[in-house]
Short mmCIF file of C-alpha atoms and ligand atoms in Angstrom, two decimals:
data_model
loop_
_atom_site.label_atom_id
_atom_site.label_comp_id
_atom_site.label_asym_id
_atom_site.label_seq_id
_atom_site.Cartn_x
_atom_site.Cartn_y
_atom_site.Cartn_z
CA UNK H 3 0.00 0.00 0.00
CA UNK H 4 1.49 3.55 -0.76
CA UNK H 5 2.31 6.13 2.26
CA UNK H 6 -1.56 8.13 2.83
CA UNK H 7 -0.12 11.24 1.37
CA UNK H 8 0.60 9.34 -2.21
CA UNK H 9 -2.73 7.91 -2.10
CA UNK H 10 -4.82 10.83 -1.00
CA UNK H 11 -2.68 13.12 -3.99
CA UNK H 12 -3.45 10.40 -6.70
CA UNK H 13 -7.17 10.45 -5.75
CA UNK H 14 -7.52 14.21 -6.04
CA UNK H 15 -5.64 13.95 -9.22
CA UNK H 16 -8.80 12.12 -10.59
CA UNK H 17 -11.56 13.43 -8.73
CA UNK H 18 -15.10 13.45 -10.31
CA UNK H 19 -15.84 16.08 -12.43
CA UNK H 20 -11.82 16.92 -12.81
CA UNK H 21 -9.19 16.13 -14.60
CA UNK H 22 -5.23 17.48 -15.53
CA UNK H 23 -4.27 20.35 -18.06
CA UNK H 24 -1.03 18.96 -19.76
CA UNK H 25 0.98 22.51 -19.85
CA UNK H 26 4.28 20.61 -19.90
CA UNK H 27 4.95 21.58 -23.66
CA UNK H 28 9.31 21.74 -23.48
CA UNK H 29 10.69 25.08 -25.35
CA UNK H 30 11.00 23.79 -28.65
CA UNK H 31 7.10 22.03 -28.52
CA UNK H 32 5.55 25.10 -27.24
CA UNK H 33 7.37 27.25 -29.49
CA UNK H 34 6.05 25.15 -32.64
CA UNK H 35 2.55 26.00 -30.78
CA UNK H 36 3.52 29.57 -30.46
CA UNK H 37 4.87 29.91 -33.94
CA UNK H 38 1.31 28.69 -35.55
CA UNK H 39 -0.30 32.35 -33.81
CA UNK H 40 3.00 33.94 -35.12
CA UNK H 41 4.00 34.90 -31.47
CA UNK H 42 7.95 34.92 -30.94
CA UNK H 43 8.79 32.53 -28.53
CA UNK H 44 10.64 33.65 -25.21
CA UNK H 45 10.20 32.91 -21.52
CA UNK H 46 8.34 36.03 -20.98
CA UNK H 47 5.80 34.96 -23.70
CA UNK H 48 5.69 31.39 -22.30
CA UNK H 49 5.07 32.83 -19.49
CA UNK H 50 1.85 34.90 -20.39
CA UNK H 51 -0.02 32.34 -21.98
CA UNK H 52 0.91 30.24 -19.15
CA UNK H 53 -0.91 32.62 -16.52
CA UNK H 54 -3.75 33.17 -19.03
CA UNK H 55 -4.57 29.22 -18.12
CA UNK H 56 -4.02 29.67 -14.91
CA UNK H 57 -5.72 32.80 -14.08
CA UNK H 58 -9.04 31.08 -15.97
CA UNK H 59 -11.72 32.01 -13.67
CA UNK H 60 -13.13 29.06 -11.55
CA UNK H 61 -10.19 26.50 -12.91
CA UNK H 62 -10.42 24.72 -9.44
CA UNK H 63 -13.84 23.22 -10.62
CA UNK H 64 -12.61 21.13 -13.89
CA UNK H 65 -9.16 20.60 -13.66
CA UNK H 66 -7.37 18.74 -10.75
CA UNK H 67 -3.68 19.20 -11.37
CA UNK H 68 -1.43 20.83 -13.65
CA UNK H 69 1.79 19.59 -15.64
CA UNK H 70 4.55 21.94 -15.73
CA UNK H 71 7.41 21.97 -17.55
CA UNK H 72 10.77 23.13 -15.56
CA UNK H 73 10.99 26.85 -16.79
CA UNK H 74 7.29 27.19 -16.14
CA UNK H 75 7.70 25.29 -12.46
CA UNK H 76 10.10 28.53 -11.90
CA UNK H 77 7.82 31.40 -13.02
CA UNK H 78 5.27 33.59 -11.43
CA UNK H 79 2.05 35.62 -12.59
CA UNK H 80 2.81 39.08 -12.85
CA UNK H 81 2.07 40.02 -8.91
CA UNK H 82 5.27 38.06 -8.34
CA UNK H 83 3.10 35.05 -6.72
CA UNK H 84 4.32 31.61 -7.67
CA UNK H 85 2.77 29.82 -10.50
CA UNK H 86 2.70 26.54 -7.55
CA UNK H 87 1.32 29.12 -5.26
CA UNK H 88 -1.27 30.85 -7.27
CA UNK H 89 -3.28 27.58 -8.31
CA UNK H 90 -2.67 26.03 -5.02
CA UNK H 91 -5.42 29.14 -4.34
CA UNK H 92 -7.56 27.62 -6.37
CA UNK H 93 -7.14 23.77 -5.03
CA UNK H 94 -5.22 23.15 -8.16
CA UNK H 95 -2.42 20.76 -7.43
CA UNK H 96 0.74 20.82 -8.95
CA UNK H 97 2.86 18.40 -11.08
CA UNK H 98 6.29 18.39 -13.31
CA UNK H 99 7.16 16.30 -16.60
CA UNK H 100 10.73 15.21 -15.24
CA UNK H 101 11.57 12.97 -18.59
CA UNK H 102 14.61 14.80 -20.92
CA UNK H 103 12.01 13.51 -24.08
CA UNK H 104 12.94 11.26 -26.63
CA UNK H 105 15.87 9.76 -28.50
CA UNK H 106 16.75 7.22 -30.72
CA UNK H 107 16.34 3.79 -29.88
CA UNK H 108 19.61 2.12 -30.67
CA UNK H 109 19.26 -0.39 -33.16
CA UNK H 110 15.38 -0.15 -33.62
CA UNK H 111 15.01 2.06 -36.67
CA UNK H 112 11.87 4.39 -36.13
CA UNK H 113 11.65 3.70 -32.61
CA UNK H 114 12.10 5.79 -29.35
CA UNK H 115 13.45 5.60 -25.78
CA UNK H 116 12.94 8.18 -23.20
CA UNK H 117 15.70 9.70 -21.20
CA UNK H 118 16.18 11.37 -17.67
CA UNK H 119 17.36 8.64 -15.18
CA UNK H 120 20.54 9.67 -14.18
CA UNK H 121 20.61 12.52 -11.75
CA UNK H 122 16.33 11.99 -11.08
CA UNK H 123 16.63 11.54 -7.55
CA UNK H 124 17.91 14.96 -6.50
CA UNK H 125 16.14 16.86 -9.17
CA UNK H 126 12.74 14.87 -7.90
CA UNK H 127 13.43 16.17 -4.42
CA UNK H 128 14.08 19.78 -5.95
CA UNK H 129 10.68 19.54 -7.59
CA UNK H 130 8.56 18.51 -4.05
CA UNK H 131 10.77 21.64 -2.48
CA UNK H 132 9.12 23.79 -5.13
CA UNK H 133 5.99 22.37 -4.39
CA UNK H 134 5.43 19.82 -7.23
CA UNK H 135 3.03 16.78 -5.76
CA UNK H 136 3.23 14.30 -8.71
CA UNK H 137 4.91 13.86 -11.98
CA UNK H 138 5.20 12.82 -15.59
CA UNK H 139 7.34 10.54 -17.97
CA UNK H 140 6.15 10.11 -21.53
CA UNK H 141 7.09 6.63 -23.42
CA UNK H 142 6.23 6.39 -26.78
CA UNK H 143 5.39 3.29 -28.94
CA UNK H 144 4.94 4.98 -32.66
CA UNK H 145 2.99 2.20 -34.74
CA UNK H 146 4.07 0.76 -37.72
CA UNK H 147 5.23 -2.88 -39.45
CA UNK H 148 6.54 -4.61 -36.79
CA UNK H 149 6.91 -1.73 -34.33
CA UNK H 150 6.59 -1.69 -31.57
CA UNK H 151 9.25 -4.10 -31.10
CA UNK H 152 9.33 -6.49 -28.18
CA UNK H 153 12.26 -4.47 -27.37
CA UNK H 154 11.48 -1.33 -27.46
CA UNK H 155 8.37 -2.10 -25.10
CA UNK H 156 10.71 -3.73 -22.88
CA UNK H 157 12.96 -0.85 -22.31
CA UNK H 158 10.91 1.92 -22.36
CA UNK H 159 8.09 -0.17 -19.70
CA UNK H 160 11.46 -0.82 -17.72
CA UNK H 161 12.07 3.22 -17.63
CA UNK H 162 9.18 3.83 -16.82
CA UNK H 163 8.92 1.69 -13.98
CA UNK H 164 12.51 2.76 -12.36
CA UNK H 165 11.09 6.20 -12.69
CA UNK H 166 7.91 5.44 -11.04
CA UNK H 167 9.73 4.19 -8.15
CA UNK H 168 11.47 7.12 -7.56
CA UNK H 169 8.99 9.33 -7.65
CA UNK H 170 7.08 7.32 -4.81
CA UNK H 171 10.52 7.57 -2.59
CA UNK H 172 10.67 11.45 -2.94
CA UNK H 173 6.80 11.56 -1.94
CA UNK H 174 6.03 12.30 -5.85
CA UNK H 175 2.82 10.57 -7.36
CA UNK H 176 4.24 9.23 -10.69
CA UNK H 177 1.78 9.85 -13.88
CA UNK H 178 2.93 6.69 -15.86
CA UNK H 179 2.01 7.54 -19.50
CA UNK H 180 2.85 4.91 -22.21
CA UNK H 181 1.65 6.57 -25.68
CA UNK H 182 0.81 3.86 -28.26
CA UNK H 183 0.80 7.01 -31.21
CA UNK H 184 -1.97 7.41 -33.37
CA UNK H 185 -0.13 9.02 -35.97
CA UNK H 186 -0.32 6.93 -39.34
CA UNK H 187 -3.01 4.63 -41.20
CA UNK H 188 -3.73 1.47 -38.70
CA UNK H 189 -6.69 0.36 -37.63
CA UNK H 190 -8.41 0.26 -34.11
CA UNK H 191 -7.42 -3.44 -34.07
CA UNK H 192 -3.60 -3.03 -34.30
CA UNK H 193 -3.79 -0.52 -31.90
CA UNK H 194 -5.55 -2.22 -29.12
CA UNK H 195 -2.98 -4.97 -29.80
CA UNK H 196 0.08 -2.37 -28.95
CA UNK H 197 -1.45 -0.88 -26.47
CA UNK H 198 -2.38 -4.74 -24.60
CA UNK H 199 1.28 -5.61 -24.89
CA UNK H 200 2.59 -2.47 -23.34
CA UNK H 201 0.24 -2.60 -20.24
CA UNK H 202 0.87 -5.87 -19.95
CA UNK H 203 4.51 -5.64 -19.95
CA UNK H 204 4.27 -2.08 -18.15
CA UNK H 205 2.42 -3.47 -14.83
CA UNK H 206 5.05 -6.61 -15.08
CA UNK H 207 7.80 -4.13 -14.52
CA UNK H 208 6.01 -1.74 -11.75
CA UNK H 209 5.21 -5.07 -9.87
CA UNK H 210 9.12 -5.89 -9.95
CA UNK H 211 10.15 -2.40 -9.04
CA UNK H 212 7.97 -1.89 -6.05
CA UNK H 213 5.81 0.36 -6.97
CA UNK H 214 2.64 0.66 -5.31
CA UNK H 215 -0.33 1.05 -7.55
CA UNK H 216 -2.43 2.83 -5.25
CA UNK H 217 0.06 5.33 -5.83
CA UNK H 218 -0.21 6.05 -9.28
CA UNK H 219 -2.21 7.52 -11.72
CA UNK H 220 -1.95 6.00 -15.50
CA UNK H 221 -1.65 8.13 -18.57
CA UNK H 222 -2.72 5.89 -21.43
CA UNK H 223 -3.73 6.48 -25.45
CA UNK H 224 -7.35 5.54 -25.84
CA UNK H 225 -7.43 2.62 -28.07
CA UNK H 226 -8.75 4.19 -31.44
CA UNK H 227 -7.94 4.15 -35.14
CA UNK H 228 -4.77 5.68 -36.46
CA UNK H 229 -5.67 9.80 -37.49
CA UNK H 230 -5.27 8.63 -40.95
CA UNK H 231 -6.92 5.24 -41.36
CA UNK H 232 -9.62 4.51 -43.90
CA UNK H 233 -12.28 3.95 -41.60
CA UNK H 234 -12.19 5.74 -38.31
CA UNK H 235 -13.74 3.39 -35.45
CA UNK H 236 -16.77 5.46 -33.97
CA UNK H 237 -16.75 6.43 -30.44
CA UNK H 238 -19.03 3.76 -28.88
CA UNK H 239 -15.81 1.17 -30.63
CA UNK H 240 -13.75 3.24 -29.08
CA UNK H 241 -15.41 3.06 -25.52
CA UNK H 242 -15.79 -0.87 -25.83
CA UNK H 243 -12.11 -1.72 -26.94
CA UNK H 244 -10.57 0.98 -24.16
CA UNK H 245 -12.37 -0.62 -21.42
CA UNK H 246 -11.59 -4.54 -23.32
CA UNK H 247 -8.31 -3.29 -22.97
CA UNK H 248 -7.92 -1.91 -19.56
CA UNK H 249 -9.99 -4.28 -17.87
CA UNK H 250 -7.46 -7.40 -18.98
CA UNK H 251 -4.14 -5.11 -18.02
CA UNK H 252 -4.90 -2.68 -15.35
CA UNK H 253 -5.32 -3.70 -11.69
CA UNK H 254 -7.96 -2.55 -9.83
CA UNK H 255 -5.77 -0.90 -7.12
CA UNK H 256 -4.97 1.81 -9.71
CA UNK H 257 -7.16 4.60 -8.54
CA UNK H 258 -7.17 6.43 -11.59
CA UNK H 259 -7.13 6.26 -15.97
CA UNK H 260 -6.36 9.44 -17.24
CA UNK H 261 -6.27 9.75 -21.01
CA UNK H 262 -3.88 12.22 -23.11
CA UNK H 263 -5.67 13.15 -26.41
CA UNK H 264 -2.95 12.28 -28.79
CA UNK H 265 -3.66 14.65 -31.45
CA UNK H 266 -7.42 13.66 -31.65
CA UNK H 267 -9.25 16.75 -32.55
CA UNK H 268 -11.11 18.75 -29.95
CA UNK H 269 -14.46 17.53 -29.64
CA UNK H 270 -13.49 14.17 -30.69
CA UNK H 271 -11.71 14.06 -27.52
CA UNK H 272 -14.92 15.10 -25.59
CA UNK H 273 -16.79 12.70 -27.49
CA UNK H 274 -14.90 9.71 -26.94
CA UNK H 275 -14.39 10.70 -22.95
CA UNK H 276 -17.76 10.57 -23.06
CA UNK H 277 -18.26 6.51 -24.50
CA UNK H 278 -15.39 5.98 -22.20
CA UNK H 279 -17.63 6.94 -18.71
CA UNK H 280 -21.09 6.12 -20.33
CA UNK H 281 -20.16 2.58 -20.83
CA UNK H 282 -18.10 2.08 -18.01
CA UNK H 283 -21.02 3.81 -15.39
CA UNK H 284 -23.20 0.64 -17.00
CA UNK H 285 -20.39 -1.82 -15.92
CA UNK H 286 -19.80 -0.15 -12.97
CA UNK H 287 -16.15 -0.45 -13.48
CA UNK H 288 -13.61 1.00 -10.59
CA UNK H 289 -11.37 3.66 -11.97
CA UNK H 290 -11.83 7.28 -12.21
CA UNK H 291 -11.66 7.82 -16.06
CA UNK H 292 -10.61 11.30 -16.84
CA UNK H 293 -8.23 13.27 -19.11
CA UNK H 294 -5.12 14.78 -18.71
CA UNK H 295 -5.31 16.99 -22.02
CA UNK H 296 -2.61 19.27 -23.63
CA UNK H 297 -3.61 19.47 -27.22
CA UNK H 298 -7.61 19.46 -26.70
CA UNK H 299 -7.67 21.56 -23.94
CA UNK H 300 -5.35 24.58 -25.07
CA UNK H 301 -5.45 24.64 -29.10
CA UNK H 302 -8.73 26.66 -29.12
CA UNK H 303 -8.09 29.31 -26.73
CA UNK H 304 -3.99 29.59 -28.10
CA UNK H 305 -5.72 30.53 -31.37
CA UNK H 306 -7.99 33.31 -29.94
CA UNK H 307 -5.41 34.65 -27.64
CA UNK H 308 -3.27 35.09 -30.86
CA UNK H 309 -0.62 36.91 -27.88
CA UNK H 310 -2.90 40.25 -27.68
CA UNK H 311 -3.55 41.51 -24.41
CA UNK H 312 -6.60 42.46 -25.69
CA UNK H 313 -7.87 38.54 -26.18
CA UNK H 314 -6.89 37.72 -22.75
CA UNK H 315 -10.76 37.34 -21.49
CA UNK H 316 -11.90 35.68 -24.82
CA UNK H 317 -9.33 33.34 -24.48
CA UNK H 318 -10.25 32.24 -20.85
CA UNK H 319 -13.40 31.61 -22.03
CA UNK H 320 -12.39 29.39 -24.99
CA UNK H 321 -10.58 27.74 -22.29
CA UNK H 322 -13.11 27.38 -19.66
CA UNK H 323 -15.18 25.94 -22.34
CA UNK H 324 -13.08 23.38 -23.24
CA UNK H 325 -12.65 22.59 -19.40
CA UNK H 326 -16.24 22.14 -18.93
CA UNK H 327 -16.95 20.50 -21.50
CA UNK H 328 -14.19 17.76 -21.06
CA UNK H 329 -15.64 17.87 -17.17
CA UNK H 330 -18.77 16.68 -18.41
CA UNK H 331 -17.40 13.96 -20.64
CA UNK H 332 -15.02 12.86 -17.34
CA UNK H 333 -18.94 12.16 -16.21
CA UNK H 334 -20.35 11.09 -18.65
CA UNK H 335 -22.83 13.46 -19.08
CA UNK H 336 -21.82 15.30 -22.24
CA UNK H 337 -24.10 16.23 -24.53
P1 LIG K 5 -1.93 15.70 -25.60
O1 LIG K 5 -3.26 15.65 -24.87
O2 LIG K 5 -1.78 16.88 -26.47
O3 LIG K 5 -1.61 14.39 -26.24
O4 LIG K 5 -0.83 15.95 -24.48
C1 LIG K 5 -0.89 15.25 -23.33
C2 LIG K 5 0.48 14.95 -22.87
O5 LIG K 5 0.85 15.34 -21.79
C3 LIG K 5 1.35 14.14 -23.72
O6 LIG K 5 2.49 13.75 -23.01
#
């Protein structure tokens, strides 16, 4: 069983109605995100649109937690008050994406493995000094002929868990995100068969590492078509093949699913959240199911906001919008 602080963090990660605003983009993501509103990138920059989400009026009531990304861990709104401290007003807990992204795979053409182990334990305790309660470490299984590799599942899932056992010893809830990537023609089939062997293998390693499931909160890829395949599985295939999935690989101890949206459009996201609670409120399954959005929660407000002052409100709203509206689909009860 994990300490009572890890378990009483995970479960407010994924509290009902709530979920986790991905803002972990590194430099060089969010300055591809800042470039498409042709806004220079700097820290000060970063920095503003990073307050405009966390300044959002009433943010406390959809999202739970928020990933930060190391500069943005460092920076304040402009009163001077922490970035930690300020949502902390409004219940908002804080986490950090503590992986150095991805390289190369040696010898696996077109595969990845994720970086950051050496040196993690001091720079995790760093992070719960600054106020960080949980993190994040990104694997990611890009789809293809023959890939993933047995291999690269192995060594990434092994990362992962060495990672996630850290981040329990420094008092850290670890967000354990395998991404099976949608990006390319396969069908919902192949993907549910990627994403099976990496939770299988996955919860194989955390069982060997130690690390207590209570104390965790999983990041997975719905299981869904690839963006590009002929025919996109609907939402209610979706819902039935994610919960297939999850209820052969993930132990009930783990209080909590929460989804990244993977470069699924906006209110496909919703949509499929949805599916995902409708059908498993009818099975009464155990997990929270919620989302822990980057892409679906920020891309429409970013593109009112266009880095006017001016567009500051607008923006808010775009992104309280989006908040509610994935809040609903945590329950359920989107329509
Ligand atoms: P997306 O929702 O844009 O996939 O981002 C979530 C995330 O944190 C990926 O690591």
């Amino acid at each position: 069983m994990a300490s009572t602080e890890l378990i009483s963090i995970a479960l407010k990660m994924v509290a009902r109605k709530k979920g986790i605003l991905a803002a972990d983009e590194s430099t060089g993501t969010m300055t591809r995100r800042l470039d498409s509103i042709n806004v220079d990138s700097t820290a000060e920059t970063r920095r503003l649109w990073r307050q405009l989400l966390f300044t959002t009026p009433d943010i406390g009531d959809y999202i739970s937690g928020v990933i930060m990304y190391d500069e943005t861990i460092r920076q304040s709104d402009d009163n001077g008050l922490s970035f930690v401290e300020l949502l902390a007003d409004s219940d908002v807990l804080t986490g950090i994406k503590v992986d150095n992204s991805t390289h190369d795979l040696a010898g696996a053409p077109g595969e990845f493995i994720t970086e950051g182990l050496d040196g993690l334990r001091p720079r995790l305790a760093e992070y719960y000094k600054l106020g960080a309660r949980f993190a994040k470490w990104r694997a990611l299984l890009p789809v293809d002929d023959g890939i993933p590799s047995e291999y690269s599942i192995r060594t990434n899932m092994h990362a992962l868990g060495r990672y996630a056992a850290l981040c329990q010893e420094q008092g850290l809830v670890p967000i354990v995100e395998p991404e099976v990537l949608m990006d390319g023609t396969h069908s919902i089939d192949i993907c549910r068969s990627a994403t099976d062997r990496a939770l299988r293998v996955l919860f194989e390693e955390l069982d060997a590492q130690r690390v207590e499931l209570s104390g965790i909160v999983l990041k997975p890829n719905m299981v869904i078509s690839g963006t590009d395949a002929r025919n996109r599985a609907s939402a209610a295939e979706v819902a039935r093949q994610t919960l297939d999935c999850f209820s052969a690989n993930v132990p009930a101890e783990v209080p909590g699913i929460a989804f990244l949206s993977g470069g699924q459009g906006d209110e496909e996201a919703v949509l499929n959240l949805n599916e995902i609670n409708r059908l498993a409120n009818a099975e009464d399954l155990l997990w929270e199911l919620t989302y822990s959005y980057g892409r679906a929660l920020q891309a429409a407000p970013l593109s009112v906001w266009k880095g006017e002052p001016g567009n500051v409100i607008s923006a808010q709203s775009a992104f309280q919008r989006r908040g509610l509206d994935c809040s609903a689909a945590r329950e359920g009860a989107y329509s």
